[in-house]
Tab-separated table of C-alpha atoms (C1' of nucleotides) in Angstrom:
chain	number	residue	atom	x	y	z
Z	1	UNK	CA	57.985	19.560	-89.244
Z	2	UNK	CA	56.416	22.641	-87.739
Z	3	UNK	CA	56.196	25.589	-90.253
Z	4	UNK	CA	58.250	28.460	-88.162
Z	5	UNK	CA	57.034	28.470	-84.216
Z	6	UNK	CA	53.635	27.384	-84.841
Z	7	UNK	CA	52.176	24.420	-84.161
Z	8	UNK	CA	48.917	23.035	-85.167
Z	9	UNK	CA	46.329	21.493	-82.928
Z	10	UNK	CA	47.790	18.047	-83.121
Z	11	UNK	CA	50.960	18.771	-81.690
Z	12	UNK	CA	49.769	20.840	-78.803
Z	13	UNK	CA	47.751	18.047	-78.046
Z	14	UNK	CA	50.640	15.966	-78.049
Z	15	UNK	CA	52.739	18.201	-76.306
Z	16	UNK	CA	50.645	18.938	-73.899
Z	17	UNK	CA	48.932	15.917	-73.387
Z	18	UNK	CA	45.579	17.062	-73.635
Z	19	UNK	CA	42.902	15.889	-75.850
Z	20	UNK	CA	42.085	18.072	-79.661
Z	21	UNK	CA	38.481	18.070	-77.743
Z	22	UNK	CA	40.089	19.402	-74.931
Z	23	UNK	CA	41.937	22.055	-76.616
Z	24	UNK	CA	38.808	23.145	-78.613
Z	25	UNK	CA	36.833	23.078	-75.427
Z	26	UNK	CA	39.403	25.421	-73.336
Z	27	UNK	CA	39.250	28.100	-76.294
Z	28	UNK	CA	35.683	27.888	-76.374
Z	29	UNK	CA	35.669	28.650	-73.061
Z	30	UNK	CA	38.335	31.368	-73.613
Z	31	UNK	CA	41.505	29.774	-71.224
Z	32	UNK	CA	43.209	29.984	-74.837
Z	33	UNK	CA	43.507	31.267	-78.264
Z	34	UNK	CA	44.758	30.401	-81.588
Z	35	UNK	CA	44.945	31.868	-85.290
Z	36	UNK	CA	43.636	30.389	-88.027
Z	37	UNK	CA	44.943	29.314	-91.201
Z	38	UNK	CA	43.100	30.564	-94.702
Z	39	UNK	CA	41.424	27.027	-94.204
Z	40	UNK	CA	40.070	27.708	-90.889
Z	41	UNK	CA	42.555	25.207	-89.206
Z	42	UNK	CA	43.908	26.288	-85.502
Z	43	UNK	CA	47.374	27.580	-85.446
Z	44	UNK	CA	48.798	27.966	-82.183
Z	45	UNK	CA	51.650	29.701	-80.535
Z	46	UNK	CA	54.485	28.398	-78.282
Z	47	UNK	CA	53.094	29.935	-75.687
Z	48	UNK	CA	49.879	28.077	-75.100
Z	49	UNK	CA	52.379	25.236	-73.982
Z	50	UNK	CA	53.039	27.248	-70.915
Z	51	UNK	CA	49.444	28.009	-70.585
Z	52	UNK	CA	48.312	24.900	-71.093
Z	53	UNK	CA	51.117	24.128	-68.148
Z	54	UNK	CA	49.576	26.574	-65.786
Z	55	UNK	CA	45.660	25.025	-66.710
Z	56	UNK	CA	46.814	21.931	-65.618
Z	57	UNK	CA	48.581	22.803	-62.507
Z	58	UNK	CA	46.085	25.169	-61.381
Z	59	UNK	CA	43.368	22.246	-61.893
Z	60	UNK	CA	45.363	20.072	-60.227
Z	61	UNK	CA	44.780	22.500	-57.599
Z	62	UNK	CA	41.585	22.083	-57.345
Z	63	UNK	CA	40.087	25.032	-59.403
Z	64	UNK	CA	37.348	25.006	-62.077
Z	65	UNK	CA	37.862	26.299	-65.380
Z	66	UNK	CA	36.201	29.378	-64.520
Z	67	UNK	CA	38.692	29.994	-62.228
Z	68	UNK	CA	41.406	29.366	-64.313
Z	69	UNK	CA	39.787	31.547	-66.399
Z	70	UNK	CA	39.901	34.174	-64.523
Z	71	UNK	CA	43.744	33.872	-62.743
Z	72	UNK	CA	45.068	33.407	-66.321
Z	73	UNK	CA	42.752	36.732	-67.178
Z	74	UNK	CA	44.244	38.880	-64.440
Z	75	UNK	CA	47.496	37.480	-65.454
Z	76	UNK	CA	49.356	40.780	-67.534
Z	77	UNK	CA	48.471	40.532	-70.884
Z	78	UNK	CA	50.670	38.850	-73.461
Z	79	UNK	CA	53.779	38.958	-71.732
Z	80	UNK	CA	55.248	36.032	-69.770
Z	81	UNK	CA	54.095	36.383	-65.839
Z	82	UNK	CA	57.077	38.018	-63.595
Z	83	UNK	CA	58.249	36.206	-60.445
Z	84	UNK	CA	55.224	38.382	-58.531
Z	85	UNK	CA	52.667	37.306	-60.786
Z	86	UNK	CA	53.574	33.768	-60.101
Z	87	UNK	CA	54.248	34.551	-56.433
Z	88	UNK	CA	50.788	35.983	-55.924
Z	89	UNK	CA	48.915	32.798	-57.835
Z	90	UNK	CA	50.806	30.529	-56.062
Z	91	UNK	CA	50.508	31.931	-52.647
Z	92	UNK	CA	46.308	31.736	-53.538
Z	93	UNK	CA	46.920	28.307	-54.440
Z	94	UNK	CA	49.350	27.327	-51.163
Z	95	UNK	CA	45.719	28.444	-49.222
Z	96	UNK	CA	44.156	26.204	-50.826
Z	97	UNK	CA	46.141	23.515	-50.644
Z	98	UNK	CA	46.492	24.179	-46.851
Z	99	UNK	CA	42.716	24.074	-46.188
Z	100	UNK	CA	41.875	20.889	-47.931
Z	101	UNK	CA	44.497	19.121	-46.161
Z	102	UNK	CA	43.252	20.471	-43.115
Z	103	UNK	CA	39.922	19.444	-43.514
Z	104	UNK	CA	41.016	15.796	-43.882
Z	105	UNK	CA	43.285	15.664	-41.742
Z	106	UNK	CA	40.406	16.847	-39.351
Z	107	UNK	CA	38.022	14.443	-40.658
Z	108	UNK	CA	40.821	11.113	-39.841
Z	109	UNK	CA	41.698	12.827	-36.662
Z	110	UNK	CA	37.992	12.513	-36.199
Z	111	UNK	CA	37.888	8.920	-37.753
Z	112	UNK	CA	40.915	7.503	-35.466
Z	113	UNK	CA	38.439	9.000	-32.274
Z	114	UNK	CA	35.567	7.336	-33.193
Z	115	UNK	CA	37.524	4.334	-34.098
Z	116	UNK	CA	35.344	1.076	-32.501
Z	117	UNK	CA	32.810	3.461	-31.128
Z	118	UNK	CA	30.440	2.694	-33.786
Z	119	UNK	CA	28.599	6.163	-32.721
Z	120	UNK	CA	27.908	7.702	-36.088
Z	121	UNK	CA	25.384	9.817	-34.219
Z	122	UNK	CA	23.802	12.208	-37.138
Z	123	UNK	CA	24.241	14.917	-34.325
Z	124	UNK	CA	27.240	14.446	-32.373
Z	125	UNK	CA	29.602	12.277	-34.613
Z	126	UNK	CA	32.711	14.502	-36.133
Z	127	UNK	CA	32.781	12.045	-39.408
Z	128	UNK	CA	29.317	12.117	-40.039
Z	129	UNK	CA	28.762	15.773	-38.690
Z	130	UNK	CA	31.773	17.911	-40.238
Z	131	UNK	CA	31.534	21.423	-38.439
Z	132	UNK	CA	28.757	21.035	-36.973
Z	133	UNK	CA	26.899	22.335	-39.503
Z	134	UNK	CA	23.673	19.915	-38.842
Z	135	UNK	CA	23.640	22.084	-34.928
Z	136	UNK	CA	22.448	25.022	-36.599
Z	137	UNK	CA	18.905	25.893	-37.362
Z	138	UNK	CA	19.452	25.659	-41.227
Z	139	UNK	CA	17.828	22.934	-43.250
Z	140	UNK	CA	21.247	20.973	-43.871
Z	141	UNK	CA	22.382	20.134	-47.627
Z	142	UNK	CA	22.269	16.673	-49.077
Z	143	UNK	CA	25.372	17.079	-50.478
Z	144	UNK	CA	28.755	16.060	-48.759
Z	145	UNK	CA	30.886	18.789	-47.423
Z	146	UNK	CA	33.802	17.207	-48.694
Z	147	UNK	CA	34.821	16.685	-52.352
Z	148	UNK	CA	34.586	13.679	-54.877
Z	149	UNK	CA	37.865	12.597	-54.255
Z	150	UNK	CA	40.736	11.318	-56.878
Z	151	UNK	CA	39.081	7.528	-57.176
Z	152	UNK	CA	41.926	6.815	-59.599
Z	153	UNK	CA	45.050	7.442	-57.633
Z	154	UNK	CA	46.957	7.449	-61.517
Z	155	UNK	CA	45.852	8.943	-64.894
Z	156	UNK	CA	43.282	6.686	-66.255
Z	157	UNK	CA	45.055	5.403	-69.940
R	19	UNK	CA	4.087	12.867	-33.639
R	20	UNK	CA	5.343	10.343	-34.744
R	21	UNK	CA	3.233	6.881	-34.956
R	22	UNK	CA	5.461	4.765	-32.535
R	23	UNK	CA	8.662	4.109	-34.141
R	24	UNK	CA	8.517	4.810	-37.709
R	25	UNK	CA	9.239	7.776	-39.751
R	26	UNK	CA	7.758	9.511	-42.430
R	27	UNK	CA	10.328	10.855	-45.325
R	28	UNK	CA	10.126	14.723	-44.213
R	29	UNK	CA	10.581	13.337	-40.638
R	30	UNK	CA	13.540	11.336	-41.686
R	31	UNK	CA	14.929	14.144	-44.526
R	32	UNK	CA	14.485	16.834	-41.641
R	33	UNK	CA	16.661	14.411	-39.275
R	34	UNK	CA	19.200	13.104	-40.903
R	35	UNK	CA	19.802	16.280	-43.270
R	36	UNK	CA	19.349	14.640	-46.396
R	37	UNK	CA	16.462	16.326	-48.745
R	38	UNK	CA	13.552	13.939	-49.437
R	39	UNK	CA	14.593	13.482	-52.753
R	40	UNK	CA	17.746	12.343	-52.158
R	41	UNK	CA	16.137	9.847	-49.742
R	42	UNK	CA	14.360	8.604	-52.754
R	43	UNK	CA	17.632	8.460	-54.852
R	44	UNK	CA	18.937	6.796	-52.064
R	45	UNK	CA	16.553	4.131	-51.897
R	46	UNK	CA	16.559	3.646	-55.441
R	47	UNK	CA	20.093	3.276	-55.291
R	48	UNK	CA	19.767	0.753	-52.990
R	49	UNK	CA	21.170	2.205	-50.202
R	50	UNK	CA	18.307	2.483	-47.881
R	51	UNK	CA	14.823	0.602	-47.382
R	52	UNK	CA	11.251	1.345	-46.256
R	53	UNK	CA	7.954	-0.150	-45.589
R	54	UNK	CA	4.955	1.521	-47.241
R	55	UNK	CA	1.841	2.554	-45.739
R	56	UNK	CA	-1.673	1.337	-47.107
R	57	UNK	CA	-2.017	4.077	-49.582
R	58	UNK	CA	1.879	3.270	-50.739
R	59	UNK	CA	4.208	6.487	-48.596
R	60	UNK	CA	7.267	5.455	-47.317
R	61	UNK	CA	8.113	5.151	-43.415
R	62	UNK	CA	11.025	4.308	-42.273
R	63	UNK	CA	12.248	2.422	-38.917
R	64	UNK	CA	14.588	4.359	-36.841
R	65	UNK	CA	17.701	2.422	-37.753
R	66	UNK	CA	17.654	4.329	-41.319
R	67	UNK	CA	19.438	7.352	-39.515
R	68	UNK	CA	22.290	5.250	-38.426
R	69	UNK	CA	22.518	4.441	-42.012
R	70	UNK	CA	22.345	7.387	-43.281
R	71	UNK	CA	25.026	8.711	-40.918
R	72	UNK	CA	26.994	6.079	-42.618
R	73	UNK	CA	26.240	7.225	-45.322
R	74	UNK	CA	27.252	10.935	-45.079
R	75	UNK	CA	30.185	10.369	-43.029
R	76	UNK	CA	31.692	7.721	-45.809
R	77	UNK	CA	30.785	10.378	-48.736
R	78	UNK	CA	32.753	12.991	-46.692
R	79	UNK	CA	35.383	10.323	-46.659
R	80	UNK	CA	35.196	10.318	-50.982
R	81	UNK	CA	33.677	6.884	-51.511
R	82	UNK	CA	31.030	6.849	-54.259
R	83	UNK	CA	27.466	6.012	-53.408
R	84	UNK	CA	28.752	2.494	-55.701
R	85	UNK	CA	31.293	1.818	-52.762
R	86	UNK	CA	28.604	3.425	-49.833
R	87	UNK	CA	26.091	0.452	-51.183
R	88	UNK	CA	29.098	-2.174	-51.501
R	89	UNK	CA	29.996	-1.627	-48.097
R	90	UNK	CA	26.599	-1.403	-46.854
R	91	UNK	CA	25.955	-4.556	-48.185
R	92	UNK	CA	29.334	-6.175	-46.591
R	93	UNK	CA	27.725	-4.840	-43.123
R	94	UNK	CA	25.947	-7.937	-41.418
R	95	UNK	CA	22.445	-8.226	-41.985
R	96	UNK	CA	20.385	-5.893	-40.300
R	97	UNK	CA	22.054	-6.352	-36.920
R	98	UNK	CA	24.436	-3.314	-35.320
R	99	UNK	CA	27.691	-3.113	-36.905
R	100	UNK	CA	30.481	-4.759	-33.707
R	101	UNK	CA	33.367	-2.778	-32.989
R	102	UNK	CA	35.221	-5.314	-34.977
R	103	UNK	CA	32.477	-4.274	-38.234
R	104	UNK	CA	33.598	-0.933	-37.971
R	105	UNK	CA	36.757	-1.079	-37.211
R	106	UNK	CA	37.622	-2.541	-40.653
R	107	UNK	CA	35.588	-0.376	-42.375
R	108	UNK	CA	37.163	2.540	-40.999
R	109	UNK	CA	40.656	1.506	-41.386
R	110	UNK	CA	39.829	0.923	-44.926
R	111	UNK	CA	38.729	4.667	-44.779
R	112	UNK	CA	41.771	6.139	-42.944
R	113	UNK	CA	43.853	4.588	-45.623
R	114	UNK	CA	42.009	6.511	-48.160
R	115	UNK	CA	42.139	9.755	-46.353
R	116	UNK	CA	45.918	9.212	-45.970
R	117	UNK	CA	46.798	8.806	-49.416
R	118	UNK	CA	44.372	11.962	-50.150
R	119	UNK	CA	46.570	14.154	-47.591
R	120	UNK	CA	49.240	12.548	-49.421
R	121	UNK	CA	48.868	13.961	-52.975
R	122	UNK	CA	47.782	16.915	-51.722
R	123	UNK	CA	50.775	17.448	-49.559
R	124	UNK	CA	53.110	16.421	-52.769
R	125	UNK	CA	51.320	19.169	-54.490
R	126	UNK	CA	51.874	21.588	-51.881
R	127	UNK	CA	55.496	21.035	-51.081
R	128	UNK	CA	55.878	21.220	-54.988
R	129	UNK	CA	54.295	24.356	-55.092
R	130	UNK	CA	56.563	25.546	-52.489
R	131	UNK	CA	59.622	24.603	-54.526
R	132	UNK	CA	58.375	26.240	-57.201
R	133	UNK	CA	57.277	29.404	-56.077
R	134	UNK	CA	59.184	31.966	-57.800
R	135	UNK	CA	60.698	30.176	-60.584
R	136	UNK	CA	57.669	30.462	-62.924
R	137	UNK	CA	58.578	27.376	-64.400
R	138	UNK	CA	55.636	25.278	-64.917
R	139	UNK	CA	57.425	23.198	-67.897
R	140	UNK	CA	55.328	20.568	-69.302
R	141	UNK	CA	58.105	17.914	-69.107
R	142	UNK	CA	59.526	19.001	-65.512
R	143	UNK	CA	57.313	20.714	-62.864
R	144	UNK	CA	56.066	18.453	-60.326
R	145	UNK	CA	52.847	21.285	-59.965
R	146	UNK	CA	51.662	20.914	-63.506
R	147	UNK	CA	52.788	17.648	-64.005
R	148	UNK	CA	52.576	15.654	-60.502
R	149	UNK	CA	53.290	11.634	-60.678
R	150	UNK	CA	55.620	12.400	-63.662
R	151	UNK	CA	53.593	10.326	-65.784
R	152	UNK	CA	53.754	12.697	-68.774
R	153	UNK	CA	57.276	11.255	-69.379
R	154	UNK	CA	55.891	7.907	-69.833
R	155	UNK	CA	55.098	6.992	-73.271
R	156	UNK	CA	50.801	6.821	-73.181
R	157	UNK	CA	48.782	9.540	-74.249
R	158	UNK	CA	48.040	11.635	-71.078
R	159	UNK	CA	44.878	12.234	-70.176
R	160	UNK	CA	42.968	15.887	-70.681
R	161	UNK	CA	41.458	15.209	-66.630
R	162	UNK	CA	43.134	16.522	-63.664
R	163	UNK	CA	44.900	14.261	-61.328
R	164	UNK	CA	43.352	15.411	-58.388
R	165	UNK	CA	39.628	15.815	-57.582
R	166	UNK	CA	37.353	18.683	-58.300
R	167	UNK	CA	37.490	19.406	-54.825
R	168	UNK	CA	35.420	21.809	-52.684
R	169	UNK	CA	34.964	25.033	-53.333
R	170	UNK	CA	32.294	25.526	-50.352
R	171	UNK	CA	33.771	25.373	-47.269
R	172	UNK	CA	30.331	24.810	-45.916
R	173	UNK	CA	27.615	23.360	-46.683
R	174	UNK	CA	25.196	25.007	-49.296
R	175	UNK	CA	22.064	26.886	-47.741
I	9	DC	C1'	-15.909	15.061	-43.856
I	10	DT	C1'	-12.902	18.443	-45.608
I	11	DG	C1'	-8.894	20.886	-46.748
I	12	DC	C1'	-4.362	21.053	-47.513
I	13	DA	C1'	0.387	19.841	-46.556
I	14	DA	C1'	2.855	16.041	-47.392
I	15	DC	C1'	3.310	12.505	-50.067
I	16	DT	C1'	3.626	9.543	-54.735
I	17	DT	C1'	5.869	8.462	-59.588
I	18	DC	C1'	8.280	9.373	-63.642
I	19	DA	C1'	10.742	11.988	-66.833
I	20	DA	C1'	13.689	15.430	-67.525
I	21	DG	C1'	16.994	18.900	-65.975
I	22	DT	C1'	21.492	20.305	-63.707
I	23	DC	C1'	26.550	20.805	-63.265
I	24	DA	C1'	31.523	20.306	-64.912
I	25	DA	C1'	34.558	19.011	-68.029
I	26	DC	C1'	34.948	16.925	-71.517
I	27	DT	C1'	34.252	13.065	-75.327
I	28	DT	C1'	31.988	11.118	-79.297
I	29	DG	C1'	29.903	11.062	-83.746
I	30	DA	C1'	28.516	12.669	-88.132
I	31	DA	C1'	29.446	14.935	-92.079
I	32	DG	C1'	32.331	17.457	-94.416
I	33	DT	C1'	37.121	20.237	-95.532
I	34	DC	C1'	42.199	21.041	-95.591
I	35	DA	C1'	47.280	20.328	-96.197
I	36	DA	C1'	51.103	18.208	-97.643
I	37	DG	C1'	54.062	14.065	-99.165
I	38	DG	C1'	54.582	11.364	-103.223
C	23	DC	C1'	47.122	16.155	-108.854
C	24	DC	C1'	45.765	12.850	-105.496
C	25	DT	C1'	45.275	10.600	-101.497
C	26	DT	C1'	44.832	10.372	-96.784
C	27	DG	C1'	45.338	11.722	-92.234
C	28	DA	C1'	44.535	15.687	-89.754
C	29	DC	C1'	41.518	18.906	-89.337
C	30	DT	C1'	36.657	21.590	-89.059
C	31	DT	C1'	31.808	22.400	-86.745
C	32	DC	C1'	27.869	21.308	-84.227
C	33	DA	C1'	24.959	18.534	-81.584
C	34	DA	C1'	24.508	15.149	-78.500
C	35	DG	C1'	26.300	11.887	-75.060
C	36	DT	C1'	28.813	10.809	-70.584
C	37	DT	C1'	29.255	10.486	-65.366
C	38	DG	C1'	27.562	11.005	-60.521
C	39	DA	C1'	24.525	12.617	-57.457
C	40	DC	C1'	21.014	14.539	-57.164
C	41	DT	C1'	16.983	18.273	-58.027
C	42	DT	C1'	12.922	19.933	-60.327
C	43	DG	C1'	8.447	19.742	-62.308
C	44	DA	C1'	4.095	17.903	-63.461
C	45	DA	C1'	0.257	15.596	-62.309
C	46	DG	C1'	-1.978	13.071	-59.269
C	47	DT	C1'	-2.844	10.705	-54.233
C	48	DT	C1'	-2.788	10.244	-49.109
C	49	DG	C1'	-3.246	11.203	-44.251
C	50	DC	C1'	-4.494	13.679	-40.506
C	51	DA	C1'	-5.988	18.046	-37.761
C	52	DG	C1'	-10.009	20.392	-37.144
DNA sequence: CTGCAACTTCAAGTCAACTTGAAGTCAAGG
DNA sequence: CCTTGACTTCAAGTTGACTTGAAGTTGCAG
């Protein structure tokens, strides 16, 4: 099947379950690398599996690619991350974790208040007014303060 | 100031918090409506800051402006939202927030199993692969599982 | 009546994270 | 050797929620 421990981008993709146009996109954006063959075909590494592994878990964390980027940079080169590598990332990514879920479990602490109120006052109302951001002097953003959230609650097919 | 009762778009973007542009997005989108004056500008009665107030608190909440307009729409015509109107609506919202905290709670009491073990195998680790739907037999997707979620705390200056 | 900030429309740009398409090349089983 | 599926690159398209820019118009304080 595979010629000796590497694997072209085909199988990665299907052992990773990423897209080719995935894969091509993450090295162009240099979360991975491969080798070439005298053709110019990708040849990949064992390892990206793992990496590919921590790109997914770290987005399902919430970061961009840039970030990944970055972690995976800082990350000792080559060699396969020690229990303290993984300890610091993780820890990073427990923060995270900890803040969104505070911030909505804030905002349905704030919902289950206001429940049959019907206040939605743009100055006073905690589900409208996250913060209190709008009290300050500062022209406010149109954006929302929280994210898109997962619409899809399962991986689209 | 204001000609009794109705707004003009800066009076209603400086208000509410939403930039004028977005007002016009919104309006577009049909989310919002306005009279024009004579020489065609927008003004807006006062009840369009209730709305938008809906509107920001159910994009904190994750809806898409698609679902903001749907349940706009389900609202009864023109009149105040009851207690019972919003009451329904919110629950509907709660239920969303509670399956949010959900997955990210999963994801955090994963990464708290994991921490340490560096294991982050494509087949088995709940972090990298949450919902285990990699061991079904579809194609996975190349998109996260969970949202691109925010990265600013607070709102944007 | 004038000046100028605030408004108008419409098209195009932005961002992230990819996907899709076109047009062509490579690798390996038979 | 040949076929054919897997691969290559590069540009452009997608989605959602807006923003930005250009070019022109309106409304109101003075």
């Amino acid at each position: 099947m595979d010629s000796r421990d590497v694997l072209s981008v085909g199988t990665v993709a299907q052992r990773s379950g990423f897209a080719t146009s995935a894969l091509r996109y993450y090295e162009a954006q240099g979360l991975i690398a491969s080798e070439r063959t005298g053709g110019g075909q990708r040849r990949y590494q064992r390892s990206v599996l793992r990496r590919l592994a921590f790109i997914r878990a770290a987005s399902n964390v919430g970061l961009s690619l840039e970030e990944i980027r970055d972690e995976l940079q800082r990350l000792p080169e080559g060699r396969t991350p020690t229990r303290a590598d993984w300890q610091r990332i993780t820890r990073h990514w427990r923060g995270r974790l900890d803040e969104q879920i505070a911030a909505l479990e804030r905002l349905r602490d704030g919902l289950d208040s206001c429940i049959g109120c019907g206040c939605l006052s743009l100055q006073r109302c905690g589900i409208s007014n996250p913060g209190d951001w709008a009290a300050s002097t500062k022209t406010a953003p149109g954006a929302a303060f929280l994210p898109r959230l997962l619409r899809e609650q399962h991986p689209p097919n």
